Coordinates of C-alpha atoms in Angstrom, one line a residue:
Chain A
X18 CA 16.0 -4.0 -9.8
X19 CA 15.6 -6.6 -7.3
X20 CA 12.2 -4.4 -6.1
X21 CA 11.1 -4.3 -9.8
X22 CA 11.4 -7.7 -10.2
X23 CA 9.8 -8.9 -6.6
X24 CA 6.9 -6.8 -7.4
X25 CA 6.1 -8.6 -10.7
X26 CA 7.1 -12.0 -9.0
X27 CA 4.4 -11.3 -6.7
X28 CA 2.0 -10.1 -9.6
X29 CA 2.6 -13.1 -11.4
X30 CA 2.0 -15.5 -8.0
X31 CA -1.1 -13.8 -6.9
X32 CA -2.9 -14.3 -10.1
X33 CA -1.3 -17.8 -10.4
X34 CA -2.8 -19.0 -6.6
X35 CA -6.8 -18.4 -8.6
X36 CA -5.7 -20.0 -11.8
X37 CA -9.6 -21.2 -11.9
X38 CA -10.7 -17.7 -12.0
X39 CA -7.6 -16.5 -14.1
X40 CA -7.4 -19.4 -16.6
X41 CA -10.4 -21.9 -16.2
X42 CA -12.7 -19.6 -16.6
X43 CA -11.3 -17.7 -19.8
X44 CA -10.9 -21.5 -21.2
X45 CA -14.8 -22.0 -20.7
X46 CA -15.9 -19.0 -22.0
X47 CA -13.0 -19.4 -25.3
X48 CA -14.5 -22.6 -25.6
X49 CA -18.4 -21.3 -25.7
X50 CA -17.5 -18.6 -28.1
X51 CA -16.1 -20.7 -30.4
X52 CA -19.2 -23.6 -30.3
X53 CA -21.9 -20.9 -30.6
X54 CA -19.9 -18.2 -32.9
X55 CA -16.9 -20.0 -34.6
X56 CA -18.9 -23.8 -35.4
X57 CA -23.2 -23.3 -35.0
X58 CA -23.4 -19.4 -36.4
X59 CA -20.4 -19.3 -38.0
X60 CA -21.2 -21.5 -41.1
X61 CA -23.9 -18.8 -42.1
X62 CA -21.2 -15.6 -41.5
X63 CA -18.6 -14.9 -44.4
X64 CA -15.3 -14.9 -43.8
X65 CA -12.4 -12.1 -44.9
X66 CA -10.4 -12.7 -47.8
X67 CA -10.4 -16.4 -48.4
X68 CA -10.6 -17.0 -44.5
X69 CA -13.1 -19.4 -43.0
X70 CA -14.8 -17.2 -40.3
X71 CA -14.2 -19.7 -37.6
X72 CA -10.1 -18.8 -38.7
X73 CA -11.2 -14.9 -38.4
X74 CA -12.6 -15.6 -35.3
X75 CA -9.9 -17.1 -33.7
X76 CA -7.5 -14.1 -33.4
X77 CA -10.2 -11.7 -32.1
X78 CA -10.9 -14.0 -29.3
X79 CA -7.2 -14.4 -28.3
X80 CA -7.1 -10.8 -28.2
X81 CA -10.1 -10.2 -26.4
X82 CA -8.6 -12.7 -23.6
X83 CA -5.2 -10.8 -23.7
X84 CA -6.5 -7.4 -23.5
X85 CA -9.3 -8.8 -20.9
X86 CA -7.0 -10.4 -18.6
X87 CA -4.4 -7.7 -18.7
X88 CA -6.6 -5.4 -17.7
X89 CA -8.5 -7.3 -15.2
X90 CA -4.8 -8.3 -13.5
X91 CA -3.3 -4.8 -12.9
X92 CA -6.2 -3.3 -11.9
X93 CA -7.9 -5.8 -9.4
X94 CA -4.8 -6.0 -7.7
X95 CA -4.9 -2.6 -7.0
X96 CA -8.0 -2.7 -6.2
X97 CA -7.7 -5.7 -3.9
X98 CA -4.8 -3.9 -2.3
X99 CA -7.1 -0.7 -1.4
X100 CA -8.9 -2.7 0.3
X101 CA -6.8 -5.2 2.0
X102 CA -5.2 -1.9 3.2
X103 CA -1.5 -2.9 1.8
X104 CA -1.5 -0.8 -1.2
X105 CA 0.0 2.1 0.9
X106 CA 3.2 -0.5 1.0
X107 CA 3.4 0.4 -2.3
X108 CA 3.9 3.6 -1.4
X109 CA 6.6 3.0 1.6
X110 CA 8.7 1.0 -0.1
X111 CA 11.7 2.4 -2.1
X112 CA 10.0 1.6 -5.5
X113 CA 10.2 3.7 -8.0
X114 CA 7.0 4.9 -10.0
X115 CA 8.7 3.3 -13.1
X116 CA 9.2 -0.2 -10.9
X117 CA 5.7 -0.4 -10.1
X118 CA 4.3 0.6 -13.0
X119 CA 6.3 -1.9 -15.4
X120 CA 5.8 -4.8 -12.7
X121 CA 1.9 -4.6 -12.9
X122 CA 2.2 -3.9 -16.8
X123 CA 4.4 -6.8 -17.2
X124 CA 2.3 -9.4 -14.4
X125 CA -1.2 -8.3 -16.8
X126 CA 0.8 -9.1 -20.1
X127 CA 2.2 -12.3 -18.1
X128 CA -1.4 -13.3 -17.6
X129 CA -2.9 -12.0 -21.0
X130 CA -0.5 -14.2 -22.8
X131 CA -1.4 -17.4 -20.8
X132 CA -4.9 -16.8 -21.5
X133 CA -4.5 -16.0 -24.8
X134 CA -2.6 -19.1 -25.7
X135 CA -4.8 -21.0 -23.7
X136 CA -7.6 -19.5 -26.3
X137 CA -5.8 -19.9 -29.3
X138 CA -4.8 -23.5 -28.1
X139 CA -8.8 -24.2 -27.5
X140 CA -9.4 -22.7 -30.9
X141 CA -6.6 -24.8 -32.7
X142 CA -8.6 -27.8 -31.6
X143 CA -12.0 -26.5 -33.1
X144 CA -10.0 -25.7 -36.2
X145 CA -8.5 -28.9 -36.4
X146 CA -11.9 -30.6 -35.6
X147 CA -13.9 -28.2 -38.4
X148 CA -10.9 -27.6 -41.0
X149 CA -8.8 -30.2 -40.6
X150 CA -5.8 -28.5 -40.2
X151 CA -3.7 -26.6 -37.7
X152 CA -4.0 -22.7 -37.6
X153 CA -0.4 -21.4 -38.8
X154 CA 0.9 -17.9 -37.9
X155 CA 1.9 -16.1 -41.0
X156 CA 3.7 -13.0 -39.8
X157 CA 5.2 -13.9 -36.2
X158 CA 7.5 -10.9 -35.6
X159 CA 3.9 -9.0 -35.9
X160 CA 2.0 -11.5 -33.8
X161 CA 4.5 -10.9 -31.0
X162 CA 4.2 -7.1 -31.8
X163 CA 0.5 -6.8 -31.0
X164 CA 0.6 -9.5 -28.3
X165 CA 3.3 -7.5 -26.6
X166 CA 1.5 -3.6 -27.5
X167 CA -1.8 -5.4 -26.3
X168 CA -1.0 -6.9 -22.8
X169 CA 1.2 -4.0 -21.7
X170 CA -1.3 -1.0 -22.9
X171 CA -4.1 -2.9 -21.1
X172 CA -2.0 -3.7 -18.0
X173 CA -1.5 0.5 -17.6
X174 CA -5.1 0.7 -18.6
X175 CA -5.8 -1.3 -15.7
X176 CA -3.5 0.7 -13.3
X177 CA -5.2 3.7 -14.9
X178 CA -8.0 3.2 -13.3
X179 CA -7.2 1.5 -10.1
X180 CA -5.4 4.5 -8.8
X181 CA -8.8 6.9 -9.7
X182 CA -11.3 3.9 -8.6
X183 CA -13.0 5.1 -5.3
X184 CA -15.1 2.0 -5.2
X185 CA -15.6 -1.6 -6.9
X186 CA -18.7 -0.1 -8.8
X187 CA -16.5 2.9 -10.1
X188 CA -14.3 -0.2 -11.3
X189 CA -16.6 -2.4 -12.9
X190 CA -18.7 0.8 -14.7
X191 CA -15.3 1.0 -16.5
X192 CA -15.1 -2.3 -17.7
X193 CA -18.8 -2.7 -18.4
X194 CA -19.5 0.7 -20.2
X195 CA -15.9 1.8 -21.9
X196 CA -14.1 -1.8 -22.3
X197 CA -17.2 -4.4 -23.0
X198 CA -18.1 -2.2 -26.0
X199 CA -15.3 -1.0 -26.8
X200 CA -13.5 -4.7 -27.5
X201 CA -17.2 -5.8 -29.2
X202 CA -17.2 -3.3 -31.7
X203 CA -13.5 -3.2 -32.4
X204 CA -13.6 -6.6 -34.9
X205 CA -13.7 -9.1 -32.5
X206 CA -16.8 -10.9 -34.3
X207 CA -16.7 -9.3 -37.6
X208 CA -14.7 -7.8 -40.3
X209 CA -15.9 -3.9 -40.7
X210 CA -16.0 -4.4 -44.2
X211 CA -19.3 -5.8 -43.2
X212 CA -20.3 -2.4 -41.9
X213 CA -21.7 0.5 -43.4
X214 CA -19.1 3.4 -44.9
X215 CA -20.6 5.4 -41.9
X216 CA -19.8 2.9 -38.9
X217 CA -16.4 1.9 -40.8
X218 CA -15.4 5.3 -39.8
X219 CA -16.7 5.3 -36.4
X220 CA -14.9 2.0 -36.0
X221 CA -11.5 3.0 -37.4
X222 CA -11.9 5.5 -34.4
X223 CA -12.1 2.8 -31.9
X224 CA -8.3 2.3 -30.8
X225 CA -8.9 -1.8 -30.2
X226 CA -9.8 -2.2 -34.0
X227 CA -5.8 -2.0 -34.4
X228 CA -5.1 -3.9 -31.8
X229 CA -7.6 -6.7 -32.9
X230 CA -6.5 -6.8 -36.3
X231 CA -3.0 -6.5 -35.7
X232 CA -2.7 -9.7 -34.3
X233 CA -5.0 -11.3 -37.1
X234 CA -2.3 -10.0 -39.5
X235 CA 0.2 -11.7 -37.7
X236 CA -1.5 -15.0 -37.5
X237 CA -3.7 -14.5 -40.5
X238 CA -2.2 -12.0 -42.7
X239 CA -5.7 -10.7 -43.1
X240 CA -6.4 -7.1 -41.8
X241 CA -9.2 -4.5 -42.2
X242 CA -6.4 -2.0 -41.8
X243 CA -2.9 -1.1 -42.6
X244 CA -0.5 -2.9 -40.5
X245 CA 1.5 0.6 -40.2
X246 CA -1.1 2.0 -39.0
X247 CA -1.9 -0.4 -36.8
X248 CA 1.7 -0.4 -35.1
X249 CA 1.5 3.5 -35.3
X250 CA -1.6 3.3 -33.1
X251 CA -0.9 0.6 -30.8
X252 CA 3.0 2.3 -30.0
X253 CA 1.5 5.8 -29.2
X254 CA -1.3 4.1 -27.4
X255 CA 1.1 2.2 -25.5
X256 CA 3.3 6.0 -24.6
X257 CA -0.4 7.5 -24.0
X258 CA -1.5 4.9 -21.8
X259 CA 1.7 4.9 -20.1
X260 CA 1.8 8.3 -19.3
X261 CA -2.1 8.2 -17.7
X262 CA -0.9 5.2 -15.3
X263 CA 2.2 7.8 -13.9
X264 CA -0.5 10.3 -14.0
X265 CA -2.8 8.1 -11.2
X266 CA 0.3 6.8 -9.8
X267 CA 1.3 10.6 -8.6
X268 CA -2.4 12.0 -8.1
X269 CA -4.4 8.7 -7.8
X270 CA -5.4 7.4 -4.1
X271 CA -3.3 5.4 -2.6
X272 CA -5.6 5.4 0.5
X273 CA -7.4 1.7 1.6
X274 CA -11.3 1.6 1.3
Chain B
X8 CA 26.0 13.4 17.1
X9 CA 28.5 15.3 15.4
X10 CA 29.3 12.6 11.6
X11 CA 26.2 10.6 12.7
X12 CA 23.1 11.4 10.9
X13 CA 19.9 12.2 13.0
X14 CA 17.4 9.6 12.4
X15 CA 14.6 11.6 12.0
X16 CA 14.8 15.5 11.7
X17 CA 11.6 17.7 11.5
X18 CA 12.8 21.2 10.8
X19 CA 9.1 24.0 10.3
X20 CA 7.0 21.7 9.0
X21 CA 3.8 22.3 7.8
X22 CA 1.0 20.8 6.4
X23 CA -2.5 22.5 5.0
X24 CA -5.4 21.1 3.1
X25 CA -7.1 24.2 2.0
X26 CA -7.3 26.7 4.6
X27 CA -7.2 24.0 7.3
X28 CA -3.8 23.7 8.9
X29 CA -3.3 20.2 9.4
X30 CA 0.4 20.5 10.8
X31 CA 1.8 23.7 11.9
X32 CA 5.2 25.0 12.1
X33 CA 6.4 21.3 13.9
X34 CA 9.5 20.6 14.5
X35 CA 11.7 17.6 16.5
X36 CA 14.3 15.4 16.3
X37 CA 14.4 12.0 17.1
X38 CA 17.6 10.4 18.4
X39 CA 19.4 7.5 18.1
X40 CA 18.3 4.4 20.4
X41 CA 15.3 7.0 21.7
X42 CA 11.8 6.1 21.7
X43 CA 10.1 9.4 21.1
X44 CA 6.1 9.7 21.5
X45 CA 4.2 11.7 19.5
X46 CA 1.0 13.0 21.5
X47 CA -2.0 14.4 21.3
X48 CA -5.5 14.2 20.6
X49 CA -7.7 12.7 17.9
X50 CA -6.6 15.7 14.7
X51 CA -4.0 16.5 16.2
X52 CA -1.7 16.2 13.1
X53 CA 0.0 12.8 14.7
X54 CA -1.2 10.3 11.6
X55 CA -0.3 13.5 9.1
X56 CA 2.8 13.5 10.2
X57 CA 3.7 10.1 10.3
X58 CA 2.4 10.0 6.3
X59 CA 4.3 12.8 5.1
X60 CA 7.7 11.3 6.4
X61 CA 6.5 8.0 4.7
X62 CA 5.3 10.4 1.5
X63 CA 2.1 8.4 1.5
X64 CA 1.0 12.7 1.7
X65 CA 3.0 15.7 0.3
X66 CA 4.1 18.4 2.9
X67 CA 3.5 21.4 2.3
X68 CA 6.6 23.2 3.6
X69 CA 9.6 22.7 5.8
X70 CA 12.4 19.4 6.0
X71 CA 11.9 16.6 6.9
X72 CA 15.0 14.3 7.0
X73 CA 15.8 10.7 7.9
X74 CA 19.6 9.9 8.4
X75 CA 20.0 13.2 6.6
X76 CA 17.9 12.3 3.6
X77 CA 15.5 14.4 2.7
X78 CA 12.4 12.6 2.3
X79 CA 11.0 13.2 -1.1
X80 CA 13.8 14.5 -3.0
X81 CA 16.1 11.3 -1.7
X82 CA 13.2 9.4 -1.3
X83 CA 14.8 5.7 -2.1
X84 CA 17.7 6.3 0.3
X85 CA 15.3 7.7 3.0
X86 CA 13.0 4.5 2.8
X87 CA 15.7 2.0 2.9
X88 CA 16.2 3.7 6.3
X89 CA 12.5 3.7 8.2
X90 CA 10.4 0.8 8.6
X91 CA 6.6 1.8 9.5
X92 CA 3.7 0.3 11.2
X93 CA 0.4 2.1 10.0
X94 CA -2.7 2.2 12.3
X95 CA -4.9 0.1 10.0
X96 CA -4.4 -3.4 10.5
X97 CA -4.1 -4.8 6.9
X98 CA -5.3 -7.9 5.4
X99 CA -3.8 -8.9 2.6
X100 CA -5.0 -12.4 1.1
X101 CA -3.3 -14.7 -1.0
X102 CA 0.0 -15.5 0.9
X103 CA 0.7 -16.8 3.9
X104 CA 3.1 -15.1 6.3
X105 CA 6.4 -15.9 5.4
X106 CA 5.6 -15.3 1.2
X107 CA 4.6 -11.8 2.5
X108 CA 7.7 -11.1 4.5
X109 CA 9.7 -12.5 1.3
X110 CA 8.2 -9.9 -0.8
X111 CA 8.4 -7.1 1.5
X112 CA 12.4 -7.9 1.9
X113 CA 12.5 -8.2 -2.1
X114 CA 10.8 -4.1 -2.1
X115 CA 14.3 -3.5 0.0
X116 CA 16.4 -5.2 -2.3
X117 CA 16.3 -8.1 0.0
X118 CA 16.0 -11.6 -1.7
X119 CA 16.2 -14.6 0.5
X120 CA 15.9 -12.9 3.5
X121 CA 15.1 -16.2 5.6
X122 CA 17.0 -16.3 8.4
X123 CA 16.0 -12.5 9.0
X124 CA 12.3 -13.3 8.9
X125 CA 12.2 -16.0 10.8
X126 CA 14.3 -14.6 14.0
X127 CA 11.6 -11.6 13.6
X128 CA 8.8 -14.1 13.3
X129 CA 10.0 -16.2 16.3
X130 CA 10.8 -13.0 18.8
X131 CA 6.8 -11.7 17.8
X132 CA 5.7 -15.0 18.8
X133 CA 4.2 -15.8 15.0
X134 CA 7.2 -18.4 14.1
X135 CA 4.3 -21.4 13.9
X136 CA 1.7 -19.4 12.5
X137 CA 4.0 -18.7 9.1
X138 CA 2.3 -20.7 6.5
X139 CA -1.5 -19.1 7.6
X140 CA -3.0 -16.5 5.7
X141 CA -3.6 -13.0 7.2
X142 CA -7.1 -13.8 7.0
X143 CA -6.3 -16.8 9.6
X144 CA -4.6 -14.2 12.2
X145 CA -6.1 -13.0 15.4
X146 CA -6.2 -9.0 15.4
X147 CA -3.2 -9.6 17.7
X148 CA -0.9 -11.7 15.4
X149 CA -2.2 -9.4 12.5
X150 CA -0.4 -6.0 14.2
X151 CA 2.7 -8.3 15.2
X152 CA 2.9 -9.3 11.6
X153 CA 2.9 -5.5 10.8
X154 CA 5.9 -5.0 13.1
X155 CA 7.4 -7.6 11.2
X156 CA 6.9 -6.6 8.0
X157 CA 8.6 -3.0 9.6
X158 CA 11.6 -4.8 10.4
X159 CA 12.4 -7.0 7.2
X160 CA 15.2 -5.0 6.0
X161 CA 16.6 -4.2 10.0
X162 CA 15.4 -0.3 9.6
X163 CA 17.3 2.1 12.0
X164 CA 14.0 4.2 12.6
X165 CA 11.0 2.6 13.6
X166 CA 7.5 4.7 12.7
X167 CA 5.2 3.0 14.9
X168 CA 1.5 4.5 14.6
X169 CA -0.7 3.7 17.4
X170 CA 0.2 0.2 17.3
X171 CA -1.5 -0.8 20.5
X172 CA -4.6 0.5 19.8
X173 CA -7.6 -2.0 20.4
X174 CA -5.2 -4.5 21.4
X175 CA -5.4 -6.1 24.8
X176 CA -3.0 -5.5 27.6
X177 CA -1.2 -8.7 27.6
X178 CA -0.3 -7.9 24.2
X179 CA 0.1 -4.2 24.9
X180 CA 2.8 -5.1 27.3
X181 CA 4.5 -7.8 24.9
X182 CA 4.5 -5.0 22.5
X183 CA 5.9 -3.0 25.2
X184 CA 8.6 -5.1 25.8
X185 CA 9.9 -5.3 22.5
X186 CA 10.1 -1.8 21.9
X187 CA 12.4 -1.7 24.8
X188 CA 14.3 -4.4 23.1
X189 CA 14.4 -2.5 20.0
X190 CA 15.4 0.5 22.0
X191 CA 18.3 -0.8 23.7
X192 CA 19.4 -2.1 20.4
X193 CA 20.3 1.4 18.8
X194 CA 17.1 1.6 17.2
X195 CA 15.4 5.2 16.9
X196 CA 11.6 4.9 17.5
X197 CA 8.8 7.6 16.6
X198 CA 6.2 6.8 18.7
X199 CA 2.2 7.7 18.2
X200 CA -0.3 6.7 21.2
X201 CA -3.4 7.8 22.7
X202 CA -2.2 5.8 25.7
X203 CA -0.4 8.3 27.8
X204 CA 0.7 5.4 30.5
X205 CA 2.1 3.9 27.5
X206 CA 4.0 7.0 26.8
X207 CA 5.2 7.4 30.2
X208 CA 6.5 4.4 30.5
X209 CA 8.3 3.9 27.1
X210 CA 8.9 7.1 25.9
X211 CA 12.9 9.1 26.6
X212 CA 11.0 12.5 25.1
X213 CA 7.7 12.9 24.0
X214 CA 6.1 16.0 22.2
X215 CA 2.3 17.3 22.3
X216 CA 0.6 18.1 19.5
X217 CA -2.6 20.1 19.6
X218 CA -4.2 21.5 16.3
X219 CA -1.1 20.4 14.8
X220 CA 1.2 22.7 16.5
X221 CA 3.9 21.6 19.4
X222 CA 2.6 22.8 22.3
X223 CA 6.0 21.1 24.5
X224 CA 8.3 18.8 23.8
X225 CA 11.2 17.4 25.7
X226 CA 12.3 14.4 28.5
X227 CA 9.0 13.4 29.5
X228 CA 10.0 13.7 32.9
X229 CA 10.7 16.8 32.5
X230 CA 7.5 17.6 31.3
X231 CA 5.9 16.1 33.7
X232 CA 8.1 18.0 36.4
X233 CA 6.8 21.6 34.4
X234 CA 3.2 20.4 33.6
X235 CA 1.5 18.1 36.1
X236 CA 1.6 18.3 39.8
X237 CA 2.1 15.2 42.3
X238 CA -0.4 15.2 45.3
X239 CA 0.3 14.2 48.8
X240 CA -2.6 13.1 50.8
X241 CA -2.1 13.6 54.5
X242 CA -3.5 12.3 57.5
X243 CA -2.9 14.3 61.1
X244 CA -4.6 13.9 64.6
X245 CA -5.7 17.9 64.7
X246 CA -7.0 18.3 61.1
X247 CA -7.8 14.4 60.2
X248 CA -7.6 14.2 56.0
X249 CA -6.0 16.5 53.8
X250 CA -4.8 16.9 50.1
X251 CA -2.3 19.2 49.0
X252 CA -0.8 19.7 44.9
X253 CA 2.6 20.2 44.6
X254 CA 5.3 20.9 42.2
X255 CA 6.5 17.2 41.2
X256 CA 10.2 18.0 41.9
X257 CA 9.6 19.5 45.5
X258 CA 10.9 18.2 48.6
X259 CA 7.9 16.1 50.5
X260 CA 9.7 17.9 53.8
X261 CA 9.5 21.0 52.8
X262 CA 5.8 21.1 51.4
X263 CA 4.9 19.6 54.8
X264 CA 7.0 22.3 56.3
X265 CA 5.0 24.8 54.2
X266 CA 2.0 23.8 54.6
X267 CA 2.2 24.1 58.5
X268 CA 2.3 20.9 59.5
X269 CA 3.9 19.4 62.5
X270 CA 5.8 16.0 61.4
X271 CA 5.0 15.0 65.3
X272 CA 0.8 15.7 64.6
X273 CA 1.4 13.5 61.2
X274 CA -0.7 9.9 61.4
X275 CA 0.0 9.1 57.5
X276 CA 1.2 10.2 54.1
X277 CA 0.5 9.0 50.6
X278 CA 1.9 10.8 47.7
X279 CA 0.4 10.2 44.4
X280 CA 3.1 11.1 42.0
X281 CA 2.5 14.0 38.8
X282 CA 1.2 11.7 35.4
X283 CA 1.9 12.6 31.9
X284 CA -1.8 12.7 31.4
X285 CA -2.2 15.2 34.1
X286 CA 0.6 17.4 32.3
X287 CA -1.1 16.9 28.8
X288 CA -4.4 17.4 29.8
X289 CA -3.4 20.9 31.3
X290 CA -1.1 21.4 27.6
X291 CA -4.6 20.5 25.5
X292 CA -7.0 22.1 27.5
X293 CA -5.3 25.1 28.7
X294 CA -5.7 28.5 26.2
X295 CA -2.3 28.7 24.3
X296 CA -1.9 32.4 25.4
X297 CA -2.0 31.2 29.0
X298 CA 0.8 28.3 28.7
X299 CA 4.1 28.3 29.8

C-alpha cells in the first residue's frame, strides 16, 4: 500500500510543481469559453428545457476540463518518464500492475477535479454576473458519479496510450484526432436535440455524450439522455478502459526514447 | 551456503527474439559479499540479462532466482531484494534529489527514509547537491545518484550495468572504491563492464559471454592462469633481448631453466604478468570448437 500510495503522492506533486500549465492555463481558456460562448454567442443559442445556455454550458466545460486534464496527467507523465529514462523504475520496483495503474488513474482524476472546480468556480461567477444567481447542483450523488467515472476512465485512457506511444507525435495525433472531436461533438456546446435524427444517432454512439451529460444531470437535472444509461455506459467504459491500460501495462514499452 | 539463499541464481537460461538467440543456455551464481563481472562484448547478451532478472524483458526459458525467489512468479519478494543501476543515465525533472530518493524508498515500502538517504547521499559525495534537480547534475553526480537510488531500501544484491561507462577515471576509481565497500559489507554485486582492468581489479569471479553463451566462468585469477599467458622479457650478454610467453602460474626459474638460459649470462628480467583482457580476447576471438 505504502507503494500505491507514494506513486500517486508523486503523481499528484509533479503536476502540482506546473500548476501554471496544469491550472492557470485551464482557468484562461474556462474563462474565454465562457465570454465568447456562454455571454457574446450565447444570448442567440437556445437553451435545454428551461435552462439558460450559459447554465448548459457550464457543465460541458467542467467536463471537458476533467476529462482533458485527466487524460493529459497520466499519460504525459508516462510519457515524460520515457524520456527522462525513469519509467523502467516503474518496472523495477515491487509495484504491482494494479498499484500503478490506480495511482496514475487516481493523480489524473486528482487533477481533473481541480480543474474542473476551478471551471465551474469561473463559470459560477459569469453566472452570477449574467443571471444573478449562484448555479446549484440538483442531483449531487450523480454529479460525484460522473465526476468520479470521468477522471478515472480518462486517467486509464491516458495510460492507454502512453504505454503504446512510440513518440510525442504518436501522443498528440491521439489527442488531436480521437479526443479533440470526440469531446466537441459529445454535447459540450450543444444539446443534440439540436441535431438532425441522423447525427443524434451517430452522437448517442460517441461514449463522452454520457459522460457530458451525466454530469449536467447532476448539476442541472437536464440530460439528452437517460441517466441509466448514462451510468450503464460510463461503469462499463470505466471496466473497458481499465482493462486496455493492464493491456499496455503488460505489452506496452516500457523502454526510454 | 547451506539455509542461506543464493543471491542471485541463473540456472539454463535463455533468451530469443525470433530466431536470434539473445541469451543461450547461461547459467551462474552469484555469492554472497562477491562482486561478480559479467563480460563480454557489445551483444553479448550482458544488458539482456541484467533486464530479465529486473523483468523489464520476459525470459524465454530457464530460473532465474534472487534469495531463492523466482523472479517473475515471486516478483514483489524478488525486487525488495536487488537494487539496479541501468546503463542509461536518467534524467528525471521535477524533484530535486532528496524528493526522488523519498519516492523511490516509498516504491519499497519505505516512508521517511531520511536518515538512510542521506548517509547514501553523503558517502557518494552528493549530500550538498540534494535540493538540485537532475537536470543541475554533472554526468558524474547523475550515475552516483543512480547508485543511490539502488541502495534506498539497503538491497542485498547490487545489479550494476556498466556504471562506469563514459565516466572519468577519478570517478571510475571513487566508484571503484565503493563497490569494495559495498563488497566487504556482505553485499552480492553482479557486475557488467567493458573495462576489463576494472574487472580484474574488482571482480572475485567473472564469466564471459560471447553470442550470449558462457564461454568460462570462474575466479578470475583463475581464468587468467587457464587463458592468458604472462611474458618475461629477458636480457643476456650472448643473445642481448628476448621475449618468452609463459603459462601465468609457472615458475620464472624453471621457464628460464627451460628455455636454456644460464642465470650467470642473465643482465635483466621483466615479467609482464597474464591480463584478463589477454584471456578474454583469446575466449571471444578463438573458434568455440577450438576452446578449452
Amino acid at each position: 500500500m505504502t507503494g500505491f500510495l507514494t506513486l500517486l503522492e508523486k503523481e499528484i506533486r509533479r503536476f502540482m510543481k506546473v500548476l501554471v500549465q496544469t491550472v492557470v492555463t485551464p482557468f484562461i481558456s474556462s474563462f474565454l469559453y465562457l465570454l465568447v460562448f456562454g455571454v457574446s454567442l450565447g444570448a442567440s443559442v437556445p437553451g435545454k428545457d428551461g435552462v439558460s445556455y450559459l447554465a448548459f454550458l457550464i457543465p460541458g466545460l467542467v467536463m471537458m476540463a476533467l476529462m482533458n486534464n485527466a487524460f493529459q496527467n497520466s499519460s504525459s507523465s508516462i510519457v515524460s518518464s520515457k524520456f527522462s529514462g525513469d519509467i523502467e523504475d516503474l518496472r523495477v520496483v515491487p509495484l504491482s500492475e494494479n498499484e500503478i495503474i490506480w495511482a496514475f488513474a487516481l493523480g489524473g482524476l486528482v487533477r481533473g477535479f481541480i480543474v474542473g472546480f476551478v471551471t465551474f468556480m469561473v463559470g459560477q461567477v459569469f453566472h452570477y454576473l449574467q443571471v444573478g444567481t449562484w448555479l446549484g447542483v440538483v442531483h449531487p450523488f450523480a454529479l460525484l458519479y460522473f465526476v468520479v467515472a470521468g477522471g478515472l476512465l480518462f486517467g486509464l485512457l491516458g495510460i492507454f496510450v502512453a504505454f503504446w506511444a512510440g513518440s510525442f507525435e504518436h501522443l498528440s495525433a491521439f489527442s488531436s484526432f480521437v479526443l479533440l472531436p470526440l469531446t466537441y461533438l459529445g454535447g459540450v456546446f450543444l444539446s443534440i436535440d439540436h441535431l438532425s435524427p441522423f447525427w443524434q444517432g451517430v452522437s448517442k454512439l460517441n461514449p463522452l455524450l454520457y459522460l457530458i451529460n451525466g454530469l449536467r444531470y447532476g448539476m442541472l437535472g437536464v440530460s439528452d439522455v437517460g441517466l441509466v444509461e448514462s451510468m450503464t455506459i460510463s461503469f462499463v467504459g470505466l471496466v473497458v478502459f481499465y482493462l486496455m491500460a493492464r493491456v499496455s501495462l503488460r505489452r506496452g514499452s516500457f523502454q526510454r526514447w | 551456503m547451506t539455509g542461506h539463499p543464493i543471491p542471485l541464481q541463473i540456472q539454463n537460461l535463455r533468451k530469443s527474439y525470433g530466431s536470434f538467440q539473445a541469451v543461450n543456455d547461461l547459467s551462474f551464481v552469484v555469492n554472497p559479499g562477491e562482486v561478480f563481472g559479467l563480460l563480454g562484448p557489445n551483444g553479448a547478451g550482458k544488458t539482456t540479462t541484467i533486464s530479465i532478472i529486473t523483468t523489464l524483458e520476459k525470459r524465454t526459458s530457464g530460473e532465474v532466482k534472487v534469495f531463492g525467489h523466482d523472479v517473475t512468479a515471486e516478483s514483489r519478494q524478488a525486487k525488495c531484494k536487488f537494487g539496479v543501476v541501468h546503463q542509461e543515465v536518467i534524467n528525471s525533472g521535477f524533484f530535486d534529489l532528496e524528493e526522488l530518493l523519498q519516492f523511490q524508498s516509498g516504491y519499497y515500502g519505505i516512508r521517511n527514509n531520511t536518515k538512510r538517504i542521506h548517509e547514501l547521499l553523503g558517502r557518494l559525495g552528493l549530500f550538498e547537491h540534494r535540493h538540485k534537480k537532475v537536470k543541475q547534475l554533472s554526468g558524474g553526480m547523475k550515475r552516483r545518484l543512480m547508485i543511490a537510488k539502488a541502495l534506498v531500501h539497503s538491497p542485498r544484491l547490487l545489479l550494476l550495468d556498466e556504471p562506469t561507462a563514459g565516466v572519468d577515471l577519478t570517478l571510475r576509481e571513487n566508484l571503484w572504491t565503493f563497490v569494495q565497500e559495498l563488497r566487504s559489507e556482505g553485499i552480492a554485486v553482479l557486475l557488467t563492464t567493458h573495462y576489463l582492468e576494472e574487472a580484474e581489479l574488482l571482480c572475485d569471479r567473472v564469466g564471459i559471454l560471447n553470442h550470449g553463451k558462457l564461454e568460462a566462468c570462474g575466479p578470475t585469477s583463475k581464468i587468467i592462469n587457464q587463458f592468458a599467458q604472462k611474458k618475461i622479457i629477458v636480457e643476456t650478454r650472448s643473445a642481448g633481448r628476448k621475449e618468452i610467453m609463459a603459462k601465468t602460474d609457472e615458475v620464472l626459474g624453471d621457464i628460464l631453466v627451460a628455455s636454456g638460459i644460464d642465470p650467470k649470462d642473465l643482465l635483466d628480467v621483466h615479467v609482464e604478468e597474464g591480463r584478463l583482457e589477454d584471456a578474454f580476447r583469446k575466449l571471444i576471438s578463438a573458434p568455440m570448437e577450438a576452446k578449452p
